[in-house]
Amino acid sequence: MMRSMFSGVSGLRVHQNKMDVIGNNIANVNTVGYKKGQMTFQEVFSQVIRGASAPQGGKGGTNPQQVGLGVNIGSINTIHTKGPAQRTDNPTDLMIDGEGFFVVSDDTNFQNRFYTRAGNFSLDRDGNLVTPDGFKVLGYQVDGKGEITDQIGGIVVNRSETVPPSATTKMNIRGNLDARIAEGEKYTTDTVIHDSLGNSYIVRYKFTKGAKDDEKNTKWTMSVDRIIEQSTGNYVKCDGEDKVNFGDNNSVNLLFDANGKLIKIGEHDIQDDKEANDKIKVLLNLKEIAFNKDVNDEDINDAIKPAGNFSEITVFDFSNKDNLLKLTQYANDMDAKPYTKDGNTSGVLNGFAIDASGVVEGIFTNEERKNLGQIMLAKFDNSMGLQKLGNNFFIDTRNSGEPQLGKADNSGYGAIAPGTLEMSNVDLSMEFTEMITTQRGFQANSRIITTSDEMLQELVNMKR
């Protein structure tokens, strides 16, 4: 038999295998997160007819004489280049803009782990973030305060989750007090605060313009006018005789210089020195609430005690740059107003969002936000060493290296793009070109077999 015939047979086999790889690539051209395969050839062992010889005497050296014995599969690699993005606007569709992989599991202890680039996830009836096959997406859990921990588990968006109410503790007053009004004129404004049960109360403040001193500094007095429960409209009172402890005695003096700049709060001078400003803190003591206005008997009869508890509310606090007092006295419209920095009613989960770092943030009906978990990613030293399992899943092998777990948008894992899917990285133009060369290679190898057969036929015919 002729060696060329067996070489042709080996060529047919490997070209058929390459056609299988090309066909699988084209079949998965629209598969989410699919990574194409690439096949290469290598020659098989060659038979040495005559070995090489060194130069000796007057003769030169000779090269080896070898006859190849065909072709074999060199490699079938998975190409892990990033596929193009497809926008879906579905909040549970996720794409990794980097080298990371999502980690999923079907094990109750989350020990049996698989890796995927396909981020077409959804929520099941229990709020678990899952793949189309029901595998849970793993991530870092949160504690009772919503802080991300190192504990690994499934990402859960529980629609029945609630956030408790919180009492108001910080307030910010900003705006302008009109310098054009006459001495003794008053301006009132209000804001809403909450107690520990989430009940809301309207606190009305009164600004009264005072006289100017010899240095043309203007004094204003700020006081609490009244506090009303928002749900009933009743006044709030306390059992004791003390009024609301605002500053020293239910009011605080504000001193503005001739340029309209606030220079003094009560007895505290406002300086450019940050350390001095850190000491300025005026509290509205609502542990024992009362009204501070001449009210008639009907108003008193409608007075109530707060249902929940209050803490001391910081009104002026320079120790926190986000809570700085931004109050001026210019010849402009009166728009000074207090703004609460915290405190709210209870709320239930109304929606969620996923950011670039994979943090799943719950959005509640009271407009509060709370972390529900953070999606975990994995990366490998050799991603080509991963083994495909089907269903867009990979598992690690001895040559891929151990999975390195971490958080998105950090240390090369890649950022997460919500509302987007990664498309297949198959290039149809290249696949069709490879298909043509593979077809021609298969055709040429088949000609080797037919030609070798004709030569054998001629050899057989020699005996006639």
Short mmCIF file of C-alpha atoms in Angstrom, two decimals:
data_model
loop_
_atom_site.label_atom_id
_atom_site.label_comp_id
_atom_site.label_asym_id
_atom_site.label_seq_id
_atom_site.Cartn_x
_atom_site.Cartn_y
_atom_site.Cartn_z
CA MET A 1 0.00 0.00 0.00
CA MET A 2 1.08 3.57 -0.59
CA ARG A 3 1.92 5.97 2.20
CA SER A 4 0.30 8.82 0.29
CA MET A 5 -3.08 7.15 0.60
CA PHE A 6 -2.85 7.07 4.38
CA SER A 7 -1.62 10.68 4.37
CA GLY A 8 -4.69 11.58 2.35
CA VAL A 9 -6.93 9.73 4.81
CA SER A 10 -5.39 11.65 7.75
CA GLY A 11 -5.96 14.89 5.83
CA LEU A 12 -9.62 14.04 5.34
CA ARG A 13 -10.04 13.31 9.03
CA VAL A 14 -8.50 16.51 10.37
CA HIS A 15 -10.25 18.70 7.77
CA GLN A 16 -13.51 17.07 8.79
CA ASN A 17 -12.74 17.92 12.40
CA LYS A 18 -11.94 21.50 11.44
CA MET A 19 -15.22 21.70 9.57
CA ASP A 20 -16.95 20.53 12.75
CA VAL A 21 -15.33 23.37 14.69
CA ILE A 22 -16.30 25.92 12.02
CA GLY A 23 -19.84 24.59 11.92
CA ASN A 24 -20.14 24.87 15.70
CA ASN A 25 -18.86 28.46 15.58
CA ILE A 26 -21.37 29.47 12.92
CA ALA A 27 -24.19 27.66 14.73
CA ASN A 28 -23.41 29.73 17.86
CA VAL A 29 -23.06 33.06 16.07
CA ASN A 30 -26.00 34.41 18.13
CA THR A 31 -25.28 32.58 21.39
CA VAL A 32 -24.89 34.94 24.35
CA GLY A 33 -21.30 35.03 25.63
CA TYR A 34 -20.12 32.26 23.26
CA LYS A 35 -16.36 31.96 22.74
CA LYS A 36 -15.33 30.62 19.35
CA GLY A 37 -13.05 27.64 18.78
CA GLN A 38 -9.94 27.73 16.62
CA MET A 39 -8.27 24.60 15.24
CA THR A 40 -4.68 24.24 14.02
CA PHE A 41 -2.89 21.34 12.28
CA GLN A 42 0.47 19.71 12.82
CA GLU A 43 2.37 17.13 10.85
CA VAL A 44 2.60 13.53 12.00
CA PHE A 45 5.90 11.68 12.45
CA SER A 46 8.03 11.50 9.31
CA GLN A 47 9.77 8.30 8.19
CA VAL A 48 13.53 8.76 7.78
CA ILE A 49 14.80 7.14 4.61
CA ARG A 50 18.35 8.34 5.03
CA GLY A 51 19.83 10.32 7.87
CA ALA A 52 22.01 13.36 7.64
CA SER A 53 25.80 13.04 7.33
CA ALA A 54 28.60 15.39 8.28
CA PRO A 55 31.22 16.67 5.86
CA GLN A 56 34.30 14.48 5.77
CA GLY A 57 37.30 14.33 3.61
CA GLY A 58 36.66 16.04 0.34
CA LYS A 59 32.92 15.40 0.47
CA GLY A 60 30.32 17.73 1.86
CA GLY A 61 27.54 16.81 4.26
CA THR A 62 24.13 15.52 3.21
CA ASN A 63 20.71 16.39 4.49
CA PRO A 64 18.27 13.87 5.92
CA GLN A 65 15.73 12.29 3.58
CA GLN A 66 12.24 11.98 5.12
CA VAL A 67 8.77 11.16 3.97
CA GLY A 68 5.89 12.63 5.93
CA LEU A 69 3.14 10.33 7.12
CA GLY A 70 0.23 12.77 7.17
CA VAL A 71 -1.38 15.43 9.33
CA ASN A 72 -2.86 15.52 12.83
CA ILE A 73 -4.79 17.96 15.05
CA GLY A 74 -2.38 20.44 16.61
CA SER A 75 -4.80 22.26 18.91
CA ILE A 76 -8.42 23.29 19.34
CA ASN A 77 -8.30 26.49 21.36
CA THR A 78 -11.12 28.53 22.82
CA ILE A 79 -10.59 32.19 21.94
CA HIS A 80 -11.63 34.39 24.88
CA THR A 81 -11.69 37.76 23.18
CA LYS A 82 -14.54 40.00 24.27
CA GLY A 83 -17.65 39.90 22.12
CA PRO A 84 -19.58 43.03 21.06
CA ALA A 85 -22.22 44.49 23.36
CA GLN A 86 -25.95 44.16 22.78
CA ARG A 87 -28.16 46.59 24.67
CA THR A 88 -31.34 45.08 26.12
CA ASP A 89 -32.33 47.53 28.93
CA ASN A 90 -33.25 44.51 31.06
CA PRO A 91 -31.80 45.19 34.55
CA THR A 92 -30.87 41.53 35.06
CA ASP A 93 -28.92 41.30 31.78
CA LEU A 94 -25.26 41.80 32.64
CA MET A 95 -22.06 42.04 30.63
CA ILE A 96 -18.47 41.93 31.90
CA ASP A 97 -16.20 44.53 30.31
CA GLY A 98 -13.00 42.67 31.14
CA GLU A 99 -11.54 39.22 31.74
CA GLY A 100 -13.80 38.05 34.56
CA PHE A 101 -16.42 35.30 34.66
CA PHE A 102 -19.70 35.10 36.54
CA VAL A 103 -19.75 32.33 39.16
CA VAL A 104 -22.88 30.16 39.37
CA SER A 105 -23.82 27.06 41.33
CA ASP A 106 -26.56 24.45 41.69
CA ASP A 107 -25.32 23.33 45.10
CA THR A 108 -27.01 24.30 48.36
CA ASN A 109 -23.56 24.87 49.90
CA PHE A 110 -22.30 26.72 46.79
CA GLN A 111 -19.28 24.42 46.52
CA ASN A 112 -20.09 23.08 43.06
CA ARG A 113 -19.20 26.12 40.96
CA PHE A 114 -19.29 26.88 37.26
CA TYR A 115 -18.12 29.90 35.33
CA THR A 116 -19.81 31.74 32.49
CA ARG A 117 -19.63 34.88 30.41
CA ALA A 118 -23.32 34.76 29.55
CA GLY A 119 -25.12 37.29 31.73
CA ASN A 120 -28.70 36.64 30.59
CA PHE A 121 -30.01 36.23 34.13
CA SER A 122 -33.48 36.49 35.63
CA LEU A 123 -35.22 36.28 39.01
CA ASP A 124 -37.04 33.18 40.23
CA ARG A 125 -40.08 33.19 42.51
CA ASP A 126 -37.89 33.50 45.62
CA GLY A 127 -35.99 36.47 44.20
CA ASN A 128 -32.82 34.50 43.41
CA LEU A 129 -30.76 35.78 40.51
CA VAL A 130 -30.43 32.71 38.28
CA THR A 131 -29.29 31.54 34.84
CA PRO A 132 -31.84 30.25 32.29
CA ASP A 133 -31.14 26.75 33.71
CA GLY A 134 -31.82 27.80 37.30
CA PHE A 135 -28.20 27.98 38.50
CA LYS A 136 -27.84 30.63 41.22
CA VAL A 137 -25.53 33.57 40.60
CA LEU A 138 -23.06 33.84 43.49
CA GLY A 139 -21.94 37.01 45.22
CA TYR A 140 -20.94 38.61 48.48
CA GLN A 141 -23.65 38.89 51.14
CA VAL A 142 -24.57 41.92 53.25
CA ASP A 143 -24.98 42.31 56.98
CA GLY A 144 -27.92 43.86 58.80
CA LYS A 145 -26.64 47.36 58.05
CA GLY A 146 -26.34 46.71 54.33
CA GLU A 147 -22.53 46.52 54.41
CA ILE A 148 -20.84 44.11 51.99
CA THR A 149 -19.18 41.16 53.75
CA ASP A 150 -16.84 38.36 52.64
CA GLN A 151 -19.55 35.70 53.00
CA ILE A 152 -20.42 34.04 49.68
CA GLY A 153 -23.96 33.07 48.73
CA GLY A 154 -26.68 33.55 46.15
CA ILE A 155 -27.77 37.02 45.10
CA VAL A 156 -31.35 37.49 46.32
CA VAL A 157 -33.73 40.37 45.52
CA ASN A 158 -36.47 39.80 48.10
CA ARG A 159 -39.56 41.79 47.10
CA SER A 160 -40.90 41.59 50.66
CA GLU A 161 -37.77 43.13 52.20
CA THR A 162 -38.29 46.29 54.21
CA VAL A 163 -36.17 49.02 55.74
CA PRO A 164 -37.08 50.22 59.23
CA PRO A 165 -37.99 53.83 59.96
CA SER A 166 -35.34 56.12 61.38
CA ALA A 167 -35.47 59.26 63.48
CA THR A 168 -34.11 62.54 62.17
CA THR A 169 -30.70 63.38 63.64
CA LYS A 170 -29.19 65.92 61.23
CA MET A 171 -30.48 69.08 59.63
CA ASN A 172 -28.99 71.58 57.19
CA ILE A 173 -30.13 75.20 56.98
CA ARG A 174 -29.29 77.11 53.84
CA GLY A 175 -30.59 80.00 51.81
CA ASN A 176 -30.88 83.77 52.22
CA LEU A 177 -32.41 86.07 54.81
CA ASP A 178 -33.55 89.27 53.10
CA ALA A 179 -31.48 92.20 54.42
CA ARG A 180 -34.08 94.70 53.17
CA ILE A 181 -36.83 93.89 55.69
CA ALA A 182 -37.32 96.11 58.70
CA GLU A 183 -36.17 95.39 62.22
CA GLY A 184 -38.65 93.20 64.09
CA GLU A 185 -40.15 91.63 60.97
CA LYS A 186 -40.49 87.85 60.97
CA TYR A 187 -40.08 85.11 58.41
CA THR A 188 -41.32 81.55 58.90
CA THR A 189 -40.42 78.35 57.11
CA ASP A 190 -40.78 74.66 57.87
CA THR A 191 -39.44 71.20 57.29
CA VAL A 192 -40.51 67.62 58.04
CA ILE A 193 -38.82 65.42 60.63
CA HIS A 194 -39.47 61.81 61.64
CA ASP A 195 -39.52 59.96 64.94
CA SER A 196 -38.24 56.44 65.57
CA LEU A 197 -41.52 54.90 64.36
CA GLY A 198 -41.47 56.82 61.11
CA ASN A 199 -44.21 59.29 62.06
CA SER A 200 -43.70 62.65 60.39
CA TYR A 201 -43.94 66.06 62.05
CA ILE A 202 -43.85 69.56 60.61
CA VAL A 203 -41.41 71.80 62.44
CA ARG A 204 -41.96 75.48 61.73
CA TYR A 205 -39.06 77.86 62.29
CA LYS A 206 -39.23 81.61 62.79
CA PHE A 207 -36.51 84.08 61.85
CA THR A 208 -36.83 87.51 63.50
CA LYS A 209 -34.62 90.37 62.35
CA GLY A 210 -32.93 92.30 65.16
CA ALA A 211 -31.01 95.54 65.41
CA LYS A 212 -27.59 96.43 64.06
CA ASP A 213 -24.65 97.03 66.34
CA ASP A 214 -22.00 99.73 66.05
CA GLU A 215 -20.04 97.62 63.58
CA LYS A 216 -23.12 97.30 61.34
CA ASN A 217 -23.49 93.62 62.18
CA THR A 218 -27.11 92.43 62.07
CA LYS A 219 -28.56 90.00 64.57
CA TRP A 220 -31.30 87.53 63.68
CA THR A 221 -33.06 85.26 66.15
CA MET A 222 -34.04 81.78 65.00
CA SER A 223 -36.57 79.84 67.05
CA VAL A 224 -38.96 76.92 66.77
CA ASP A 225 -42.43 78.30 66.17
CA ARG A 226 -44.42 75.09 66.56
CA ILE A 227 -44.37 71.36 65.85
CA ILE A 228 -47.38 69.64 64.31
CA GLU A 229 -48.00 65.96 63.68
CA GLN A 230 -48.47 65.72 59.93
CA SER A 231 -51.02 62.89 59.91
CA THR A 232 -53.46 64.52 62.36
CA GLY A 233 -52.57 68.19 62.30
CA ASN A 234 -52.36 68.24 66.13
CA TYR A 235 -49.72 70.13 68.07
CA VAL A 236 -46.96 68.26 69.81
CA LYS A 237 -46.42 68.82 73.54
CA CYS A 238 -44.55 67.33 76.46
CA ASP A 239 -45.39 66.80 80.13
CA GLY A 240 -42.63 69.04 81.46
CA GLU A 241 -42.47 72.78 81.54
CA ASP A 242 -39.34 73.04 79.42
CA LYS A 243 -39.75 74.34 75.90
CA VAL A 244 -37.86 72.97 72.95
CA ASN A 245 -34.19 73.22 73.83
CA PHE A 246 -32.92 75.10 70.81
CA GLY A 247 -29.57 76.60 71.64
CA ASP A 248 -29.58 78.03 75.14
CA ASN A 249 -33.27 78.85 75.66
CA ASN A 250 -35.47 77.78 72.77
CA SER A 251 -33.82 80.14 70.31
CA VAL A 252 -30.44 80.88 68.85
CA ASN A 253 -28.96 84.18 67.70
CA LEU A 254 -27.34 84.48 64.29
CA LEU A 255 -24.98 87.37 63.62
CA PHE A 256 -24.22 88.58 60.08
CA ASP A 257 -21.53 91.11 59.18
CA ALA A 258 -21.96 94.12 56.90
CA ASN A 259 -21.20 91.90 53.88
CA GLY A 260 -24.03 89.49 54.68
CA LYS A 261 -21.72 86.74 55.88
CA LEU A 262 -22.65 84.66 58.92
CA ILE A 263 -19.95 85.29 61.53
CA LYS A 264 -21.47 84.05 64.78
CA ILE A 265 -23.91 81.35 65.93
CA GLY A 266 -25.02 81.90 69.52
CA GLU A 267 -21.81 82.33 71.44
CA HIS A 268 -19.69 80.61 68.82
CA ASP A 269 -17.56 82.67 66.44
CA ILE A 270 -17.31 81.29 62.91
CA GLN A 271 -13.69 81.43 61.81
CA ASP A 272 -11.73 80.24 58.84
CA ASP A 273 -9.90 77.90 61.17
CA LYS A 274 -11.39 74.44 60.61
CA GLU A 275 -10.60 73.26 64.13
CA ALA A 276 -12.63 76.12 65.58
CA ASN A 277 -15.51 75.40 63.22
CA ASP A 278 -15.51 71.76 64.26
CA LYS A 279 -16.57 72.84 67.74
CA ILE A 280 -19.71 74.64 66.56
CA LYS A 281 -22.68 72.34 67.11
CA VAL A 282 -26.15 73.55 68.07
CA LEU A 283 -28.74 70.91 68.94
CA LEU A 284 -32.49 70.89 68.72
CA ASN A 285 -33.38 68.75 71.74
CA LEU A 286 -36.52 66.85 70.85
CA LYS A 287 -36.32 64.33 73.67
CA GLU A 288 -38.95 66.47 75.37
CA ILE A 289 -40.98 68.29 72.77
CA ALA A 290 -43.25 71.28 73.34
CA PHE A 291 -44.66 74.08 71.22
CA ASN A 292 -43.23 77.59 71.46
CA LYS A 293 -46.01 79.97 70.61
CA ASP A 294 -48.97 81.60 72.28
CA VAL A 295 -51.73 79.13 71.49
CA ASN A 296 -55.37 79.27 72.46
CA ASP A 297 -57.24 76.69 74.53
CA GLU A 298 -58.47 74.88 71.44
CA ASP A 299 -54.89 74.39 70.27
CA ILE A 300 -53.90 73.02 73.67
CA ASN A 301 -56.78 70.57 73.61
CA ASP A 302 -55.46 69.28 70.27
CA ALA A 303 -51.94 68.84 71.61
CA ILE A 304 -50.46 65.28 71.61
CA LYS A 305 -47.32 63.49 72.66
CA PRO A 306 -45.10 61.96 69.95
CA ALA A 307 -45.75 58.28 69.34
CA GLY A 308 -42.08 57.49 68.79
CA ASN A 309 -38.80 58.67 70.23
CA PHE A 310 -36.58 61.52 69.05
CA SER A 311 -32.87 61.98 69.43
CA GLU A 312 -31.07 65.25 69.66
CA ILE A 313 -31.14 66.78 66.21
CA THR A 314 -27.98 68.55 65.11
CA VAL A 315 -28.99 71.76 63.40
CA PHE A 316 -25.63 73.54 62.96
CA ASP A 317 -22.67 71.18 62.73
CA PHE A 318 -19.39 72.20 61.13
CA SER A 319 -17.69 68.88 61.86
CA ASN A 320 -19.24 67.38 58.73
CA LYS A 321 -18.54 69.20 55.50
CA ASP A 322 -21.79 67.84 54.01
CA ASN A 323 -23.76 69.46 56.81
CA LEU A 324 -22.25 72.94 56.63
CA LEU A 325 -24.55 75.87 57.29
CA LYS A 326 -25.00 77.86 54.07
CA LEU A 327 -26.97 80.84 55.33
CA THR A 328 -26.52 84.41 54.06
CA GLN A 329 -28.05 87.85 54.53
CA TYR A 330 -28.18 89.63 51.19
CA ALA A 331 -30.63 92.07 49.66
CA ASN A 332 -32.32 89.23 47.79
CA ASP A 333 -35.53 87.26 48.16
CA MET A 334 -36.12 85.39 51.40
CA ASP A 335 -35.56 81.69 50.79
CA ALA A 336 -33.84 80.36 53.92
CA LYS A 337 -35.04 76.87 54.68
CA PRO A 338 -34.01 73.88 56.82
CA TYR A 339 -33.38 70.57 55.07
CA THR A 340 -33.27 67.26 56.93
CA LYS A 341 -30.30 65.04 56.11
CA ASP A 342 -31.76 61.81 57.44
CA GLY A 343 -34.83 60.28 59.05
CA ASN A 344 -37.55 58.50 57.15
CA THR A 345 -40.61 56.29 57.28
CA SER A 346 -40.43 52.52 56.79
CA GLY A 347 -40.38 51.25 53.23
CA VAL A 348 -40.70 48.08 51.17
CA LEU A 349 -38.59 47.10 48.21
CA ASN A 350 -39.85 48.79 45.06
CA GLY A 351 -37.01 48.05 42.63
CA PHE A 352 -33.30 47.46 42.32
CA ALA A 353 -30.29 48.51 40.29
CA ILE A 354 -26.86 46.98 39.63
CA ASP A 355 -23.84 49.24 39.28
CA ALA A 356 -20.49 48.76 37.54
CA SER A 357 -18.94 47.13 40.60
CA GLY A 358 -21.73 44.53 40.75
CA VAL A 359 -23.43 45.96 43.85
CA VAL A 360 -27.15 45.17 43.82
CA GLU A 361 -28.85 48.16 45.43
CA GLY A 362 -32.46 47.94 46.58
CA ILE A 363 -34.71 50.96 46.03
CA PHE A 364 -37.50 51.25 48.62
CA THR A 365 -40.83 53.04 48.61
CA ASN A 366 -39.55 55.63 51.10
CA GLU A 367 -36.74 56.49 48.64
CA GLU A 368 -34.15 54.84 50.85
CA ARG A 369 -31.47 52.71 49.21
CA LYS A 370 -29.81 49.64 50.68
CA ASN A 371 -27.24 47.15 49.41
CA LEU A 372 -28.67 43.67 48.79
CA GLY A 373 -25.41 42.00 47.76
CA GLN A 374 -22.49 42.25 45.34
CA ILE A 375 -21.99 39.97 42.36
CA MET A 376 -18.75 37.99 42.54
CA LEU A 377 -16.44 37.48 39.56
CA ALA A 378 -13.64 35.01 38.88
CA LYS A 379 -10.58 35.18 36.67
CA PHE A 380 -7.91 32.66 35.67
CA ASP A 381 -4.22 32.77 34.80
CA ASN A 382 -4.98 30.78 31.64
CA SER A 383 -8.57 31.16 30.51
CA MET A 384 -7.84 29.02 27.43
CA GLY A 385 -7.32 26.12 29.84
CA LEU A 386 -10.99 26.16 30.88
CA GLN A 387 -13.14 23.26 29.75
CA LYS A 388 -16.53 23.82 28.13
CA LEU A 389 -19.48 21.98 29.65
CA GLY A 390 -22.32 23.24 27.49
CA ASN A 391 -25.04 25.68 28.57
CA ASN A 392 -22.41 28.43 28.25
CA PHE A 393 -20.59 27.01 31.30
CA PHE A 394 -16.87 26.45 31.90
CA ILE A 395 -15.07 24.54 34.62
CA ASP A 396 -11.49 24.98 35.73
CA THR A 397 -8.85 22.41 34.84
CA ARG A 398 -5.28 21.70 35.91
CA ASN A 399 -4.00 23.99 33.17
CA SER A 400 -6.38 26.90 33.75
CA GLY A 401 -5.13 27.65 37.22
CA GLU A 402 -7.21 28.09 40.34
CA PRO A 403 -10.09 30.60 40.14
CA GLN A 404 -9.24 33.98 41.63
CA LEU A 405 -12.41 35.41 43.17
CA GLY A 406 -13.00 39.12 43.54
CA LYS A 407 -15.21 42.12 42.88
CA ALA A 408 -16.04 43.72 39.57
CA ASP A 409 -14.36 46.91 38.37
CA ASN A 410 -11.27 46.02 40.38
CA SER A 411 -7.94 44.23 39.83
CA GLY A 412 -8.60 43.36 36.19
CA TYR A 413 -11.91 41.57 36.70
CA GLY A 414 -13.71 44.11 34.54
CA ALA A 415 -16.68 46.36 35.15
CA ILE A 416 -20.26 45.11 34.89
CA ALA A 417 -22.55 46.80 32.38
CA PRO A 418 -26.22 46.29 33.39
CA GLY A 419 -28.90 46.15 30.72
CA THR A 420 -26.34 44.77 28.26
CA LEU A 421 -25.40 41.32 26.99
CA GLU A 422 -22.13 40.11 25.50
CA MET A 423 -22.67 38.71 22.03
CA SER A 424 -20.74 35.85 20.46
CA ASN A 425 -17.20 36.68 19.36
CA VAL A 426 -17.62 34.65 16.13
CA ASP A 427 -16.52 36.57 13.02
CA LEU A 428 -18.63 35.25 10.14
CA SER A 429 -16.35 36.61 7.42
CA MET A 430 -13.39 34.74 8.93
CA GLU A 431 -15.44 31.58 9.45
CA PHE A 432 -16.61 31.54 5.84
CA THR A 433 -13.04 32.06 4.66
CA GLU A 434 -11.90 29.19 6.88
CA MET A 435 -14.75 27.12 5.49
CA ILE A 436 -13.54 27.66 1.92
CA THR A 437 -9.93 26.73 2.72
CA THR A 438 -11.11 23.70 4.69
CA GLN A 439 -13.30 22.57 1.82
CA ARG A 440 -10.44 22.92 -0.64
CA GLY A 441 -8.09 21.08 1.71
CA PHE A 442 -10.61 18.24 2.07
CA GLN A 443 -11.04 18.16 -1.71
CA ALA A 444 -7.30 18.05 -2.33
CA ASN A 445 -6.81 15.22 0.16
CA SER A 446 -9.59 13.24 -1.51
CA ARG A 447 -7.71 13.66 -4.82
CA ILE A 448 -4.61 12.16 -3.16
CA ILE A 449 -6.63 9.05 -2.34
CA THR A 450 -8.15 8.71 -5.81
CA THR A 451 -4.79 9.32 -7.50
CA SER A 452 -3.08 6.77 -5.23
CA ASP A 453 -5.85 4.33 -6.06
CA GLU A 454 -5.29 4.84 -9.78
CA MET A 455 -1.58 4.22 -9.30
CA LEU A 456 -2.32 0.99 -7.44
CA GLN A 457 -4.72 0.02 -10.23
CA GLU A 458 -1.94 0.50 -12.78
CA LEU A 459 0.32 -1.62 -10.58
CA VAL A 460 -2.27 -4.41 -10.45
CA ASN A 461 -2.79 -4.23 -14.24
CA MET A 462 0.93 -4.90 -14.85
CA LYS A 463 0.42 -8.66 -14.37
CA ARG A 464 -2.02 -8.95 -17.29
#
